[in-house]
Amino acid sequence: MRLRCLGLILLLLVACEKGYAYEPFVIKDIKIEGLQRISLGTAFNYLPIKLGETLSRRQAISSIRALFKTGFFEDVWFTQEDGILVIHVIERPSISSIKIFGNREINTEDLTKALKQVGLAEGRVFNRSLLDQVEQELHRQYFNLGKYGIKIKSTITPLERNRIDLEFDIDEGDVARIRQIKIVGAKAFDEVELLDKLELSMPTMFSGLSGSDKYSKQQLVGDLERLRSHYLDRGYINFDIHSTQVSISPDKKDVFITINITEGDQFTIKEINFSGDIILPREEFEALMVLKPGDTFSRQRVLETRNKIVDRLGIDGYAFANVNPIPKINNQAKEVSLSLFIDPGSRVYVRRINILGNTKTRDEVIRRELRQMEGGWISTPLVNRSKIRLQRLGFFENVKVDTPSVPGTTDQVDINFEVVEGSTGTFTAGLGYGQEGGFLFNTSVTLNNYLGTGKRVSLEVNNNQINQIYSFSYNNPYFTDSGISRGFSLFSRRTDSAAANLAEFSTDNIGAKMNFRIPLTEYTSASFGLGAESTQLQVNESEAPEYYSEWVDDNGEDFTTFSSTLSYAYDSRNRAIFPDYGVLSRLSAEIAIPGGDLEYYKASYRMSWYRQLSSRLTLMMGGELAYGDGYGDTDELPFFENYYAGGSRSIRGFRGNTIGPLGIVCDNVIDASGAATEICEPDEPVGGNAKVVGKIELFFPSPFEEEVSRNFRMSTFLDFGRVFTNLENNSVIEDDRLRASYGIGAVWITPVGALTFSLAWPLESDSGDDTERFGFNIGAPF
């Protein structure tokens, strides 16, 4: 053993001698041997010695260290020949390429960025010692995703000209599943109730779809904050999470989580005071309070109160107001005295409003949507409302608002609205298929922002088994400076009802309409319009229900009608497509006025209510009520104006237009004796003059990447409804049962239109119903 140690010491001495075993000498010349990729000038640039200097042992060591610090060389040593300093180097190889295989959860671009941060990138010098750091970084990223069974194999392949290829073969393994979550110390609430507040969960029936049983460190941190908020919002002001243990099974597939908490006591509000610069009447501040003395303390309600006061001050121009809640805790009495310190700051005025990024849209088109004016004091609600109005135009992919202070002032700001122009003109020509319309061909040119003026121009050709439509429409949203819009349309439409699962008839319509929309308030508007339409009706009496034949005998087959429409709408949605909060309701009426061949009216009310339950869930409840009838010389609503239900746009789970009253078809049957007998039996649906439809739908995130998710959403739904008729004759069979269905659905907005899918199961149905579990429409309008 002693001989081995002695040999090792001698070997080290020899190695040192290679670099430093010479007497000091004057440098007559310097040679560098071993350079391949590194230029001679680069090497000399890092060398701290020059010709004519005396090279001492200390200078030699310092020079070698300087060359090593460059990272270019694996080895450096000095020799001298007759005053000539010879520097011997062995270059480190450069990285020619980096290839990554087997990664699914983290894309290659993100992994490449992580490697670059550590120091490995194509074109850089390869340092073998960095491989350990790289593997640690990759392990860390996958551990954050709950993949503890990850295996990484790195391969170095030498190439010519002192280069290498690096390959990382990643076996991600499976995500560790949560087998147990325990909350220790919970007394005021049941453990099951607390576990329901967490996004992470133990395996359930739906966890495979939601991924809630996959462990993630980031999600655990978020869940701990949710648990803390649950207690603080219910008065447990001294609640504390004093430890969290996460253990992994030996096979790294199962995770066990233990959360240790101390609840503390529940506190109530003793009193609420205001302090600071109270610039508004105290009663006005008190009216904004969502807490009062005697209530259980709630952090959420305290913050809600704070935000309401800040918003109220923002209306009067105090854009940078600060409201600081200061709780004073009495642990003995279990009470909290809450003081709200108000610092409104200075009233801020708007010097200038700048519009940025609008390369196509005219400045005036944007400015007419703004509710904040130049020269007045800034109002936070008006600025926010202006942003929402710009988002709802549909012209911009993104809208940002910035309020920089004016240099040299303390009470002035500029407002910058920066927009990112989107595609406002579309040309589509394609084929599609819909279950209600069959194969379809559509061609359309739509300019939603014609020449940057905000006007909409559209030309459409749409042919399918049910309809052949040719139309042109134009709309000017600011026909007047006050925001009154005017639009008109010309159309030709041919309809074959038999292809829509209805009793057989067909219509040819040609018409024109003009309408005006008048804004009443920020959220409400009224519309009225006039139209003229020519209708040619064709009924095959041998195939059509008796109801149709009787109506044609009374009213004929060719009509000219003049109509007037009135509507009132309320719209507070934050977006026109895929909203997550707000209400859209519309009350409308259409009247075929005297002077035409038919006189009837139709009235309807539609409503959609959206509420964001969380960052991932949005609830929608809505429905439609509709009623129509004849008046004057027309006894009843024309059957070709009837209401229908069923299908992917109505009550899913049933074939399109099949819910409602059935027509009766009679035929003469000759028996063996030659006698004719009339036999009548139910035929296809004929619709009705009244309809009730309701929907409850819960939208949730799609499993796809964020870029796709912007135009894609999924949902679970409950549909229900019924169609009525007021006919009192033997030619129609009334349907008096409510229909309902439930299922899952998806909508994908594409350049050619919306793709809608649904999988539905009827809840309430009749033995004669035409059910349809899977529904879809491709290339159909949204």
PDB file of N, CA, C and O in Angstrom, residues 269-315:
ATOM      1  N   ILE A 269     -66.333  39.966  13.323  1.00  0.00           N
ATOM      2  CA  ILE A 269     -66.035  41.386  13.170  1.00  0.00           C
ATOM      3  C   ILE A 269     -66.667  42.159  14.335  1.00  0.00           C
ATOM      4  O   ILE A 269     -67.884  42.093  14.549  1.00  0.00           O
ATOM      5  N   LYS A 270     -65.845  42.891  15.077  1.00  0.00           N
ATOM      6  CA  LYS A 270     -66.361  43.708  16.173  1.00  0.00           C
ATOM      7  C   LYS A 270     -66.824  45.062  15.668  1.00  0.00           C
ATOM      8  O   LYS A 270     -67.942  45.516  15.980  1.00  0.00           O
ATOM      9  N   GLU A 271     -65.984  45.726  14.879  1.00  0.00           N
ATOM     10  CA  GLU A 271     -66.325  47.041  14.367  1.00  0.00           C
ATOM     11  C   GLU A 271     -65.528  47.313  13.092  1.00  0.00           C
ATOM     12  O   GLU A 271     -64.495  46.689  12.847  1.00  0.00           O
ATOM     13  N   ILE A 272     -66.029  48.246  12.286  1.00  0.00           N
ATOM     14  CA  ILE A 272     -65.356  48.642  11.047  1.00  0.00           C
ATOM     15  C   ILE A 272     -65.248  50.154  11.049  1.00  0.00           C
ATOM     16  O   ILE A 272     -66.255  50.872  11.187  1.00  0.00           O
ATOM     17  N   ASN A 273     -64.010  50.646  10.901  1.00  0.00           N
ATOM     18  CA  ASN A 273     -63.766  52.085  10.909  1.00  0.00           C
ATOM     19  C   ASN A 273     -63.072  52.503   9.616  1.00  0.00           C
ATOM     20  O   ASN A 273     -62.411  51.696   8.953  1.00  0.00           O
ATOM     21  N   PHE A 274     -63.229  53.794   9.278  1.00  0.00           N
ATOM     22  CA  PHE A 274     -62.541  54.376   8.128  1.00  0.00           C
ATOM     23  C   PHE A 274     -61.573  55.431   8.642  1.00  0.00           C
ATOM     24  O   PHE A 274     -61.884  56.212   9.550  1.00  0.00           O
ATOM     25  N   SER A 275     -60.390  55.454   8.040  1.00  0.00           N
ATOM     26  CA  SER A 275     -59.395  56.449   8.417  1.00  0.00           C
ATOM     27  C   SER A 275     -58.685  56.935   7.159  1.00  0.00           C
ATOM     28  O   SER A 275     -58.895  56.408   6.068  1.00  0.00           O
ATOM     29  N   GLY A 276     -57.836  57.929   7.324  1.00  0.00           N
ATOM     30  CA  GLY A 276     -57.145  58.488   6.174  1.00  0.00           C
ATOM     31  C   GLY A 276     -57.895  59.658   5.589  1.00  0.00           C
ATOM     32  O   GLY A 276     -58.635  60.379   6.282  1.00  0.00           O
ATOM     33  N   ASP A 277     -57.762  59.867   4.284  1.00  0.00           N
ATOM     34  CA  ASP A 277     -58.401  60.980   3.592  1.00  0.00           C
ATOM     35  C   ASP A 277     -59.756  60.521   3.054  1.00  0.00           C
ATOM     36  O   ASP A 277     -59.852  59.973   1.956  1.00  0.00           O
ATOM     37  N   ILE A 278     -60.795  60.748   3.831  1.00  0.00           N
ATOM     38  CA  ILE A 278     -62.137  60.278   3.457  1.00  0.00           C
ATOM     39  C   ILE A 278     -62.803  61.376   2.637  1.00  0.00           C
ATOM     40  O   ILE A 278     -63.436  62.299   3.179  1.00  0.00           O
ATOM     41  N   ILE A 279     -62.664  61.314   1.315  1.00  0.00           N
ATOM     42  CA  ILE A 279     -63.109  62.400   0.440  1.00  0.00           C
ATOM     43  C   ILE A 279     -64.568  62.265   0.042  1.00  0.00           C
ATOM     44  O   ILE A 279     -65.152  63.203  -0.503  1.00  0.00           O
ATOM     45  N   LEU A 280     -65.177  61.116   0.276  1.00  0.00           N
ATOM     46  CA  LEU A 280     -66.587  60.911  -0.037  1.00  0.00           C
ATOM     47  C   LEU A 280     -67.370  60.819   1.259  1.00  0.00           C
ATOM     48  O   LEU A 280     -66.803  60.532   2.323  1.00  0.00           O
ATOM     49  N   PRO A 281     -68.670  61.042   1.222  1.00  0.00           N
ATOM     50  CA  PRO A 281     -69.467  60.882   2.442  1.00  0.00           C
ATOM     51  C   PRO A 281     -69.295  59.477   3.027  1.00  0.00           C
ATOM     52  O   PRO A 281     -69.265  58.490   2.292  1.00  0.00           O
ATOM     53  N   ARG A 282     -69.198  59.417   4.333  1.00  0.00           N
ATOM     54  CA  ARG A 282     -68.997  58.139   4.991  1.00  0.00           C
ATOM     55  C   ARG A 282     -70.126  57.153   4.648  1.00  0.00           C
ATOM     56  O   ARG A 282     -69.896  55.951   4.524  1.00  0.00           O
ATOM     57  N   GLU A 283     -71.323  57.659   4.467  1.00  0.00           N
ATOM     58  CA  GLU A 283     -72.455  56.782   4.141  1.00  0.00           C
ATOM     59  C   GLU A 283     -72.246  56.069   2.809  1.00  0.00           C
ATOM     60  O   GLU A 283     -72.687  54.926   2.629  1.00  0.00           O
ATOM     61  N   GLU A 284     -71.580  56.775   1.881  1.00  0.00           N
ATOM     62  CA  GLU A 284     -71.336  56.151   0.581  1.00  0.00           C
ATOM     63  C   GLU A 284     -70.334  55.009   0.701  1.00  0.00           C
ATOM     64  O   GLU A 284     -70.483  53.972   0.044  1.00  0.00           O
ATOM     65  N   PHE A 285     -69.323  55.185   1.542  1.00  0.00           N
ATOM     66  CA  PHE A 285     -68.381  54.089   1.786  1.00  0.00           C
ATOM     67  C   PHE A 285     -69.079  52.923   2.485  1.00  0.00           C
ATOM     68  O   PHE A 285     -68.859  51.765   2.160  1.00  0.00           O
ATOM     69  N   GLU A 286     -69.927  53.235   3.448  1.00  0.00           N
ATOM     70  CA  GLU A 286     -70.617  52.176   4.187  1.00  0.00           C
ATOM     71  C   GLU A 286     -71.532  51.366   3.285  1.00  0.00           C
ATOM     72  O   GLU A 286     -71.720  50.164   3.498  1.00  0.00           O
ATOM     73  N   ALA A 287     -72.096  52.024   2.266  1.00  0.00           N
ATOM     74  CA  ALA A 287     -72.973  51.305   1.343  1.00  0.00           C
ATOM     75  C   ALA A 287     -72.208  50.286   0.501  1.00  0.00           C
ATOM     76  O   ALA A 287     -72.803  49.335  -0.037  1.00  0.00           O
ATOM     77  N   LEU A 288     -70.891  50.480   0.391  1.00  0.00           N
ATOM     78  CA  LEU A 288     -70.073  49.555  -0.396  1.00  0.00           C
ATOM     79  C   LEU A 288     -69.604  48.355   0.411  1.00  0.00           C
ATOM     80  O   LEU A 288     -69.041  47.415  -0.155  1.00  0.00           O
ATOM     81  N   MET A 289     -69.820  48.383   1.718  1.00  0.00           N
ATOM     82  CA  MET A 289     -69.324  47.316   2.571  1.00  0.00           C
ATOM     83  C   MET A 289     -70.106  46.026   2.349  1.00  0.00           C
ATOM     84  O   MET A 289     -71.333  46.025   2.252  1.00  0.00           O
ATOM     85  N   VAL A 290     -69.384  44.922   2.262  1.00  0.00           N
ATOM     86  CA  VAL A 290     -70.032  43.608   2.187  1.00  0.00           C
ATOM     87  C   VAL A 290     -69.876  42.855   3.513  1.00  0.00           C
ATOM     88  O   VAL A 290     -70.283  41.713   3.627  1.00  0.00           O
ATOM     89  N   LEU A 291     -69.263  43.522   4.494  1.00  0.00           N
ATOM     90  CA  LEU A 291     -69.151  43.007   5.854  1.00  0.00           C
ATOM     91  C   LEU A 291     -69.785  43.998   6.805  1.00  0.00           C
ATOM     92  O   LEU A 291     -69.785  45.214   6.556  1.00  0.00           O
ATOM     93  N   LYS A 292     -70.294  43.506   7.910  1.00  0.00           N
ATOM     94  CA  LYS A 292     -70.818  44.390   8.944  1.00  0.00           C
ATOM     95  C   LYS A 292     -70.479  43.797  10.307  1.00  0.00           C
ATOM     96  O   LYS A 292     -70.182  42.593  10.424  1.00  0.00           O
ATOM     97  N   PRO A 293     -70.482  44.612  11.358  1.00  0.00           N
ATOM     98  CA  PRO A 293     -70.165  44.097  12.689  1.00  0.00           C
ATOM     99  C   PRO A 293     -71.065  42.917  13.059  1.00  0.00           C
ATOM    100  O   PRO A 293     -72.273  42.935  12.813  1.00  0.00           O
ATOM    101  N   GLY A 294     -70.433  41.922  13.629  1.00  0.00           N
ATOM    102  CA  GLY A 294     -71.153  40.707  14.004  1.00  0.00           C
ATOM    103  C   GLY A 294     -70.982  39.581  13.004  1.00  0.00           C
ATOM    104  O   GLY A 294     -71.218  38.413  13.326  1.00  0.00           O
ATOM    105  N   ASP A 295     -70.557  39.912  11.769  1.00  0.00           N
ATOM    106  CA  ASP A 295     -70.319  38.873  10.759  1.00  0.00           C
ATOM    107  C   ASP A 295     -69.044  38.101  11.073  1.00  0.00           C
ATOM    108  O   ASP A 295     -68.126  38.616  11.721  1.00  0.00           O
ATOM    109  N   THR A 296     -68.999  36.885  10.575  1.00  0.00           N
ATOM    110  CA  THR A 296     -67.761  36.104  10.660  1.00  0.00           C
ATOM    111  C   THR A 296     -66.713  36.746   9.758  1.00  0.00           C
ATOM    112  O   THR A 296     -67.003  37.127   8.615  1.00  0.00           O
ATOM    113  N   PHE A 297     -65.493  36.877  10.278  1.00  0.00           N
ATOM    114  CA  PHE A 297     -64.421  37.486   9.480  1.00  0.00           C
ATOM    115  C   PHE A 297     -64.177  36.669   8.213  1.00  0.00           C
ATOM    116  O   PHE A 297     -64.189  35.432   8.228  1.00  0.00           O
ATOM    117  N   SER A 298     -63.961  37.361   7.095  1.00  0.00           N
ATOM    118  CA  SER A 298     -63.685  36.706   5.816  1.00  0.00           C
ATOM    119  C   SER A 298     -62.685  37.542   5.038  1.00  0.00           C
ATOM    120  O   SER A 298     -62.948  38.723   4.742  1.00  0.00           O
ATOM    121  N   ARG A 299     -61.526  36.969   4.750  1.00  0.00           N
ATOM    122  CA  ARG A 299     -60.531  37.694   3.974  1.00  0.00           C
ATOM    123  C   ARG A 299     -61.063  38.048   2.593  1.00  0.00           C
ATOM    124  O   ARG A 299     -60.822  39.145   2.075  1.00  0.00           O
ATOM    125  N   GLN A 300     -61.794  37.129   1.976  1.00  0.00           N
ATOM    126  CA  GLN A 300     -62.324  37.375   0.640  1.00  0.00           C
ATOM    127  C   GLN A 300     -63.269  38.566   0.630  1.00  0.00           C
ATOM    128  O   GLN A 300     -63.212  39.431  -0.253  1.00  0.00           O
ATOM    129  N   ARG A 301     -64.137  38.665   1.635  1.00  0.00           N
ATOM    130  CA  ARG A 301     -65.095  39.765   1.684  1.00  0.00           C
ATOM    131  C   ARG A 301     -64.414  41.085   2.047  1.00  0.00           C
ATOM    132  O   ARG A 301     -64.858  42.153   1.631  1.00  0.00           O
ATOM    133  N   VAL A 302     -63.329  41.005   2.822  1.00  0.00           N
ATOM    134  CA  VAL A 302     -62.549  42.219   3.098  1.00  0.00           C
ATOM    135  C   VAL A 302     -61.933  42.744   1.806  1.00  0.00           C
ATOM    136  O   VAL A 302     -61.986  43.944   1.508  1.00  0.00           O
ATOM    137  N   LEU A 303     -61.340  41.847   0.987  1.00  0.00           N
ATOM    138  CA  LEU A 303     -60.740  42.260  -0.279  1.00  0.00           C
ATOM    139  C   LEU A 303     -61.799  42.746  -1.259  1.00  0.00           C
ATOM    140  O   LEU A 303     -61.561  43.677  -2.041  1.00  0.00           O
ATOM    141  N   GLU A 304     -62.980  42.115  -1.219  1.00  0.00           N
ATOM    142  CA  GLU A 304     -64.069  42.556  -2.085  1.00  0.00           C
ATOM    143  C   GLU A 304     -64.498  43.978  -1.718  1.00  0.00           C
ATOM    144  O   GLU A 304     -64.753  44.817  -2.592  1.00  0.00           O
ATOM    145  N   THR A 305     -64.570  44.254  -0.412  1.00  0.00           N
ATOM    146  CA  THR A 305     -64.897  45.604   0.040  1.00  0.00           C
ATOM    147  C   THR A 305     -63.830  46.601  -0.403  1.00  0.00           C
ATOM    148  O   THR A 305     -64.141  47.696  -0.892  1.00  0.00           O
ATOM    149  N   ARG A 306     -62.567  46.215  -0.234  1.00  0.00           N
ATOM    150  CA  ARG A 306     -61.468  47.077  -0.643  1.00  0.00           C
ATOM    151  C   ARG A 306     -61.575  47.412  -2.124  1.00  0.00           C
ATOM    152  O   ARG A 306     -61.434  48.578  -2.539  1.00  0.00           O
ATOM    153  N   ASN A 307     -61.815  46.385  -2.962  1.00  0.00           N
ATOM    154  CA  ASN A 307     -61.880  46.605  -4.408  1.00  0.00           C
ATOM    155  C   ASN A 307     -63.055  47.499  -4.790  1.00  0.00           C
ATOM    156  O   ASN A 307     -62.946  48.309  -5.725  1.00  0.00           O
ATOM    157  N   LYS A 308     -64.172  47.360  -4.089  1.00  0.00           N
ATOM    158  CA  LYS A 308     -65.324  48.208  -4.400  1.00  0.00           C
ATOM    159  C   LYS A 308     -65.028  49.668  -4.093  1.00  0.00           C
ATOM    160  O   LYS A 308     -65.430  50.567  -4.852  1.00  0.00           O
ATOM    161  N   ILE A 309     -64.331  49.930  -2.988  1.00  0.00           N
ATOM    162  CA  ILE A 309     -63.979  51.308  -2.651  1.00  0.00           C
ATOM    163  C   ILE A 309     -62.991  51.865  -3.670  1.00  0.00           C
ATOM    164  O   ILE A 309     -63.112  53.021  -4.111  1.00  0.00           O
ATOM    165  N   VAL A 310     -61.983  51.053  -4.059  1.00  0.00           N
ATOM    166  CA  VAL A 310     -61.010  51.494  -5.062  1.00  0.00           C
ATOM    167  C   VAL A 310     -61.707  51.809  -6.379  1.00  0.00           C
ATOM    168  O   VAL A 310     -61.430  52.836  -7.024  1.00  0.00           O
ATOM    169  N   ASP A 311     -62.643  50.938  -6.798  1.00  0.00           N
ATOM    170  CA  ASP A 311     -63.373  51.177  -8.051  1.00  0.00           C
ATOM    171  C   ASP A 311     -64.216  52.450  -7.954  1.00  0.00           C
ATOM    172  O   ASP A 311     -64.320  53.206  -8.925  1.00  0.00           O
ATOM    173  N   ARG A 312     -64.822  52.649  -6.774  1.00  0.00           N
ATOM    174  CA  ARG A 312     -65.647  53.862  -6.620  1.00  0.00           C
ATOM    175  C   ARG A 312     -64.787  55.121  -6.711  1.00  0.00           C
ATOM    176  O   ARG A 312     -65.178  56.113  -7.354  1.00  0.00           O
ATOM    177  N   LEU A 313     -63.628  55.112  -6.085  1.00  0.00           N
ATOM    178  CA  LEU A 313     -62.731  56.264  -6.186  1.00  0.00           C
ATOM    179  C   LEU A 313     -62.218  56.435  -7.609  1.00  0.00           C
ATOM    180  O   LEU A 313     -61.989  57.563  -8.067  1.00  0.00           O
ATOM    181  N   GLY A 314     -62.042  55.314  -8.316  1.00  0.00           N
ATOM    182  CA  GLY A 314     -61.578  55.372  -9.699  1.00  0.00           C
ATOM    183  C   GLY A 314     -62.559  56.067 -10.613  1.00  0.00           C
ATOM    184  O   GLY A 314     -62.177  56.684 -11.608  1.00  0.00           O
ATOM    185  N   ILE A 315     -63.862  56.001 -10.280  1.00  0.00           N
ATOM    186  CA  ILE A 315     -64.865  56.680 -11.093  1.00  0.00           C
ATOM    187  C   ILE A 315     -64.654  58.185 -11.064  1.00  0.00           C
ATOM    188  O   ILE A 315     -64.872  58.888 -12.063  1.00  0.00           O
TER     189      ILE A 315
END
